């Protein structure tokens, strides 16, 4: 006599459902939080007032740097919300918003983007920027 297939226990079904759901949730979350590939990878090194030091890898090409500058310019001309781009408010006390002025310094050497070096670099600066979103 041939025995039929035994149905799965409800606990096993629940466990498989949780396992499958977890994999789907992780995969969907990774898809939604994927990095923006239209701009090169960058990190914010230091901020001093309205000046922000940005570090790019040394192998970043000129078109990639241009795309990053264009992205910052686009945000500056439209929403002026640089929070999603990892920048803290540069003018926090301004009633018009926290990002009324922003001056980017892009470095390929990460040591130049450190707070102490940025401060020394800015001490040697002799002029102010007239329009930060050109």
Coordinates of N, CA and C in Angstrom, one line a residue:
X1 N 0.8 -1.2 0.0 CA 0.0 0.0 0.0 C 0.9 1.2 0.0
X2 N 0.6 2.2 -0.9 CA 1.4 3.4 -1.0 C 0.8 4.5 -0.2
X3 N 1.6 5.1 0.6 CA 1.2 6.2 1.5 C 1.2 7.5 0.7
X4 N 0.3 8.4 0.9 CA 0.2 9.7 0.2 C 1.2 10.6 0.9
X5 N 1.4 11.8 0.2 CA 2.3 12.8 0.8 C 1.6 13.4 2.0
X6 N 2.4 13.6 3.0 CA 1.8 14.2 4.2 C 1.9 15.7 4.1
X7 N 0.8 16.4 4.5 CA 0.8 17.9 4.4 C 1.8 18.5 5.4
X8 N 2.2 19.7 5.0 CA 3.2 20.3 5.9 C 2.4 20.8 7.2
X9 N 3.1 20.7 8.3 CA 2.6 21.2 9.6 C 2.4 22.7 9.5
X10 N 1.4 23.2 10.1 CA 1.2 24.7 10.1 C 2.4 25.5 10.7
X11 N 3.1 25.0 11.6 CA 4.3 25.7 12.2 C 5.3 25.8 11.1
X12 N 5.5 24.7 10.3 CA 6.5 24.7 9.2 C 6.1 25.7 8.2
X13 N 4.8 25.7 7.8 CA 4.3 26.7 6.8 C 4.5 28.1 7.3
X14 N 4.3 28.4 8.6 CA 4.5 29.7 9.1 C 6.0 30.1 9.1
X15 N 6.8 29.1 9.4 CA 8.3 29.4 9.4 C 8.8 29.6 8.0
X16 N 8.3 28.9 7.0 CA 8.7 29.1 5.6 C 8.2 30.5 5.1
X17 N 7.0 30.8 5.5 CA 6.4 32.1 5.2 C 7.2 33.3 5.7
X18 N 7.6 33.1 7.0 CA 8.5 34.2 7.6 C 9.8 34.3 6.9
X19 N 10.4 33.1 6.6 CA 11.7 33.1 5.9 C 11.6 33.7 4.5
X20 N 10.6 33.4 3.7 CA 10.4 33.9 2.4 C 10.1 35.4 2.5
X21 N 9.2 35.8 3.4 CA 8.9 37.2 3.6 C 10.1 38.1 4.0
X22 N 11.0 37.5 4.9 CA 12.2 38.2 5.3 C 13.1 38.5 4.1
X23 N 13.3 37.4 3.2 CA 14.1 37.6 2.0 C 13.5 38.7 1.1
X24 N 12.2 38.6 0.9 CA 11.6 39.6 0.1 C 11.7 41.0 0.7
X25 N 11.5 41.2 2.0 CA 11.7 42.5 2.6 C 13.1 43.0 2.5
X26 N 14.1 42.2 2.7 CA 15.5 42.6 2.6 C 15.8 43.0 1.2
X27 N 15.4 42.2 0.2 CA 15.6 42.5 -1.2 C 15.0 43.8 -1.6
X28 N 13.7 44.0 -1.2 CA 13.0 45.2 -1.5 C 13.7 46.4 -0.9
X29 N 14.1 46.3 0.4 CA 14.8 47.4 1.1 C 16.1 47.7 0.5
X30 N 16.9 46.7 0.0 CA 18.1 47.0 -0.7 C 17.9 47.7 -2.0
X31 N 16.8 47.4 -2.7 CA 16.5 48.0 -3.9 C 16.1 49.5 -3.7
X32 N 15.3 49.8 -2.7 CA 14.9 51.1 -2.4 C 16.1 52.0 -1.8
X33 N 17.0 51.4 -1.2 CA 18.1 52.2 -0.6 C 19.4 52.2 -1.4
X34 N 19.3 51.8 -2.6 CA 20.5 51.7 -3.4 C 21.1 53.1 -3.6
X35 N 22.4 53.2 -3.8 CA 23.0 54.5 -4.0 C 22.7 55.0 -5.3
X36 N 22.8 56.4 -5.4 CA 22.5 57.1 -6.7 C 23.8 56.9 -7.6
X37 N 23.6 56.2 -8.7 CA 24.8 56.0 -9.6 C 25.0 57.1 -10.6
X38 N 24.2 58.1 -10.6 CA 24.3 59.2 -11.6 C 25.4 60.2 -11.1
X39 N 25.8 60.1 -9.8 CA 26.9 60.9 -9.3 C 27.9 60.0 -8.7
X40 N 29.2 60.5 -8.6 CA 30.2 59.6 -8.1 C 30.1 59.5 -6.6
X41 N 30.7 58.4 -6.0 CA 30.7 58.3 -4.5 C 31.5 59.5 -3.9
X42 N 31.0 60.1 -2.9 CA 31.7 61.2 -2.2 C 31.4 61.1 -0.7
X43 N 32.2 61.8 0.0 CA 31.9 61.9 1.5 C 32.2 63.4 1.9
X44 N 31.4 63.8 2.8 CA 31.5 65.1 3.4 C 32.6 65.1 4.5
X45 N 33.7 65.8 4.2 CA 34.8 65.7 5.2 C 34.6 66.7 6.4
X46 N 34.4 67.9 6.1 CA 34.2 68.9 7.2 C 33.3 70.0 6.7
X47 N 32.8 70.7 7.7 CA 32.0 71.9 7.4 C 32.4 73.0 8.3
X48 N 32.6 74.2 7.8 CA 32.9 75.4 8.6 C 32.1 76.5 8.1
X49 N 31.1 76.9 8.8 CA 30.2 78.0 8.3 C 29.5 77.5 7.0
X50 N 29.6 78.3 6.0 CA 29.0 78.0 4.7 C 29.8 77.1 3.8
X51 N 31.1 76.8 4.2 CA 32.0 76.1 3.4 C 31.9 74.6 3.8
X52 N 31.8 73.8 2.7 CA 31.7 72.3 2.9 C 32.9 71.7 2.1
X53 N 33.7 70.9 2.8 CA 34.7 70.1 2.1 C 34.2 68.8 1.7
X54 N 34.3 68.5 0.4 CA 33.8 67.2 -0.2 C 35.0 66.4 -0.6
X55 N 35.1 65.1 -0.2 CA 36.2 64.3 -0.7 C 35.7 63.3 -1.7
X56 N 36.4 63.3 -2.9 CA 36.1 62.3 -3.9 C 37.3 61.4 -4.1
X57 N 37.1 60.2 -4.5 CA 38.3 59.3 -4.7 C 39.2 59.9 -5.8
X58 N 40.5 59.7 -5.8 CA 41.4 60.2 -6.8 C 41.1 59.8 -8.2
X59 N 40.5 58.7 -8.4 CA 40.3 58.2 -9.7 C 39.0 58.7 -10.3
X60 N 38.3 59.6 -9.7 CA 37.1 60.2 -10.2 C 37.4 61.0 -11.5
X61 N 36.6 60.8 -12.5 CA 36.9 61.4 -13.8 C 36.3 62.8 -13.8
X62 N 36.7 63.7 -14.7 CA 36.2 65.0 -14.8 C 34.6 65.0 -15.1
X63 N 34.1 64.2 -16.0 CA 32.7 64.2 -16.2 C 31.9 63.8 -14.9
X64 N 32.5 62.9 -14.1 CA 31.8 62.5 -12.9 C 31.8 63.7 -11.9
X65 N 32.9 64.4 -11.8 CA 33.0 65.6 -10.9 C 32.0 66.7 -11.4
X66 N 31.9 66.8 -12.7 CA 30.9 67.8 -13.3 C 29.5 67.4 -13.0
X67 N 29.2 66.1 -13.0 CA 27.8 65.6 -12.7 C 27.5 65.9 -11.2
X68 N 28.5 65.7 -10.3 CA 28.3 66.0 -8.9 C 28.1 67.5 -8.7
X69 N 28.8 68.4 -9.4 CA 28.7 69.8 -9.2 C 27.3 70.2 -9.8
X70 N 26.9 69.6 -10.9 CA 25.6 69.9 -11.5 C 24.5 69.5 -10.5
X71 N 24.6 68.4 -9.8 CA 23.6 67.9 -8.9 C 23.5 68.9 -7.7
X72 N 24.6 69.3 -7.2 CA 24.6 70.3 -6.1 C 24.0 71.6 -6.6
X73 N 24.3 72.1 -7.8 CA 23.7 73.3 -8.3 C 22.2 73.2 -8.5
X74 N 21.8 72.0 -9.0 CA 20.4 71.8 -9.2 C 19.6 71.9 -7.9
X75 N 20.1 71.3 -6.9 CA 19.5 71.3 -5.6 C 19.5 72.7 -5.0
X76 N 20.6 73.4 -5.3 CA 20.7 74.8 -4.8 C 19.7 75.8 -5.5
X77 N 19.4 75.5 -6.8 CA 18.5 76.4 -7.5 C 17.1 76.0 -7.3
X78 N 16.8 74.8 -6.9 CA 15.4 74.3 -6.7 C 15.0 74.3 -5.3
X79 N 15.3 73.3 -4.5 CA 14.8 73.1 -3.2 C 15.7 73.7 -2.1
X80 N 16.9 73.8 -2.3 CA 17.9 74.2 -1.3 C 17.9 73.3 -0.1
X81 N 17.6 72.1 -0.3 CA 17.6 71.1 0.8 C 18.7 70.1 0.6
X82 N 19.9 70.4 1.2 CA 21.0 69.6 1.0 C 21.1 68.5 2.0
X83 N 20.2 68.3 2.8 CA 20.2 67.3 3.8 C 20.3 65.9 3.2
X84 N 19.5 65.5 2.2 CA 19.7 64.2 1.6 C 21.1 64.0 0.9
X85 N 21.8 65.1 0.7 CA 23.2 65.0 0.1 C 24.2 65.0 1.3
X86 N 23.8 64.7 2.5 CA 24.7 64.6 3.7 C 25.3 65.8 4.2
X87 N 24.7 67.0 3.9 CA 25.3 68.3 4.4 C 24.4 68.8 5.5
X88 N 25.0 69.2 6.6 CA 24.3 69.8 7.7 C 23.9 71.3 7.3
X89 N 22.9 71.9 7.9 CA 22.5 73.2 7.5 C 23.7 74.2 7.7
X90 N 23.9 75.0 6.7 CA 25.0 76.0 6.7 C 24.6 77.3 7.2
X91 N 23.3 77.6 7.2 CA 22.8 78.9 7.8 C 21.6 78.5 8.6
X92 N 21.8 77.9 9.8 CA 20.7 77.3 10.6 C 19.8 78.4 11.2
X93 N 20.3 79.6 11.4 CA 19.5 80.7 12.0 C 18.7 81.5 11.0
X94 N 18.9 81.3 9.7 CA 18.2 82.1 8.7 C 16.8 81.7 8.6
X95 N 15.9 82.7 8.6 CA 14.4 82.3 8.6 C 14.0 81.8 7.2
X96 N 14.8 82.0 6.1 CA 14.5 81.5 4.8 C 14.8 80.1 4.6
X97 N 15.6 79.5 5.5 CA 16.0 78.1 5.4 C 17.5 77.9 5.8
X98 N 17.8 76.7 6.1 CA 19.1 76.3 6.6 C 20.2 76.3 5.5
X99 N 19.9 76.5 4.3 CA 20.9 76.3 3.2 C 20.9 77.5 2.3
X100 N 20.9 78.7 2.8 CA 20.9 79.9 2.0 C 22.2 80.2 1.3
X101 N 23.3 79.8 1.8 CA 24.6 79.9 1.2 C 25.3 78.6 1.4
X102 N 26.1 78.2 0.3 CA 26.9 76.9 0.4 C 28.0 77.1 -0.6
X103 N 29.2 76.8 -0.1 CA 30.4 76.9 -0.9 C 31.1 75.5 -0.8
X104 N 31.2 74.8 -1.9 CA 31.8 73.5 -2.0 C 33.3 73.6 -2.3
X105 N 34.1 72.9 -1.6 CA 35.5 72.7 -1.9 C 35.6 71.2 -2.2
X106 N 36.1 70.8 -3.3 CA 36.2 69.4 -3.7 C 37.6 69.0 -3.7
X107 N 38.0 68.0 -2.9 CA 39.3 67.5 -2.7 C 39.4 66.0 -3.1
X108 N 40.5 65.6 -3.7 CA 40.7 64.2 -4.0 C 41.6 63.6 -2.9
X109 N 42.2 64.4 -2.1 CA 43.0 63.9 -0.9 C 42.2 64.1 0.3
X110 N 41.9 63.0 1.0 CA 41.0 63.0 2.1 C 41.5 63.8 3.3
X111 N 42.8 64.0 3.4 CA 43.4 64.8 4.5 C 43.0 66.3 4.3
X112 N 42.8 66.8 3.1 CA 42.4 68.2 2.9 C 41.0 68.4 3.4
X113 N 40.2 67.4 3.4 CA 38.8 67.5 3.8 C 38.6 67.4 5.3
X114 N 39.7 67.2 6.1 CA 39.6 67.1 7.5 C 39.4 68.5 8.1
X115 N 38.7 68.6 9.3 CA 38.4 69.9 9.9 C 39.6 70.8 10.1
X116 N 40.7 70.2 10.6 CA 41.9 71.1 10.9 C 42.5 71.7 9.6
X117 N 42.6 70.8 8.6 CA 43.2 71.3 7.4 C 42.3 72.2 6.7
X118 N 41.0 72.0 6.7 CA 40.0 72.9 6.1 C 40.1 74.3 6.8
X119 N 40.2 74.3 8.1 CA 40.3 75.6 8.9 C 41.6 76.3 8.4
X120 N 42.7 75.6 8.3 CA 44.0 76.3 7.9 C 43.9 76.8 6.5
X121 N 43.2 76.0 5.6 CA 43.0 76.4 4.2 C 42.1 77.7 4.2
X122 N 41.1 77.7 5.0 CA 40.2 78.9 4.9 C 40.9 80.1 5.6
X123 N 41.8 80.0 6.5 CA 42.5 81.1 7.1 C 43.3 81.8 6.0
X124 N 43.8 81.1 5.0 CA 44.6 81.7 3.9 C 43.7 82.3 2.8
X125 N 42.4 82.1 2.9 CA 41.5 82.6 1.8 C 41.3 84.1 2.0
X126 N 41.4 84.9 0.9 CA 41.3 86.3 1.0 C 40.1 87.0 0.5
X127 N 39.2 86.2 -0.2 CA 38.0 86.8 -0.8 C 36.8 85.9 -0.4
X128 N 35.7 86.6 -0.6 CA 34.4 85.9 -0.3 C 33.7 85.6 -1.7
X129 N 32.9 84.6 -1.7 CA 32.2 84.2 -2.9 C 30.9 85.1 -3.0
X130 N 30.7 85.7 -4.2 CA 29.6 86.6 -4.4 C 28.3 85.9 -4.5
X131 N 28.2 84.9 -5.4 CA 27.0 84.1 -5.7 C 27.3 82.7 -5.5
X132 N 26.9 82.0 -4.5 CA 27.3 80.6 -4.2 C 26.7 79.6 -5.2
X133 N 25.6 79.9 -5.9 CA 24.9 78.9 -6.7 C 25.1 79.3 -8.2
X134 N 26.2 79.7 -8.7 CA 26.4 79.9 -10.1 C 26.5 78.6 -10.9

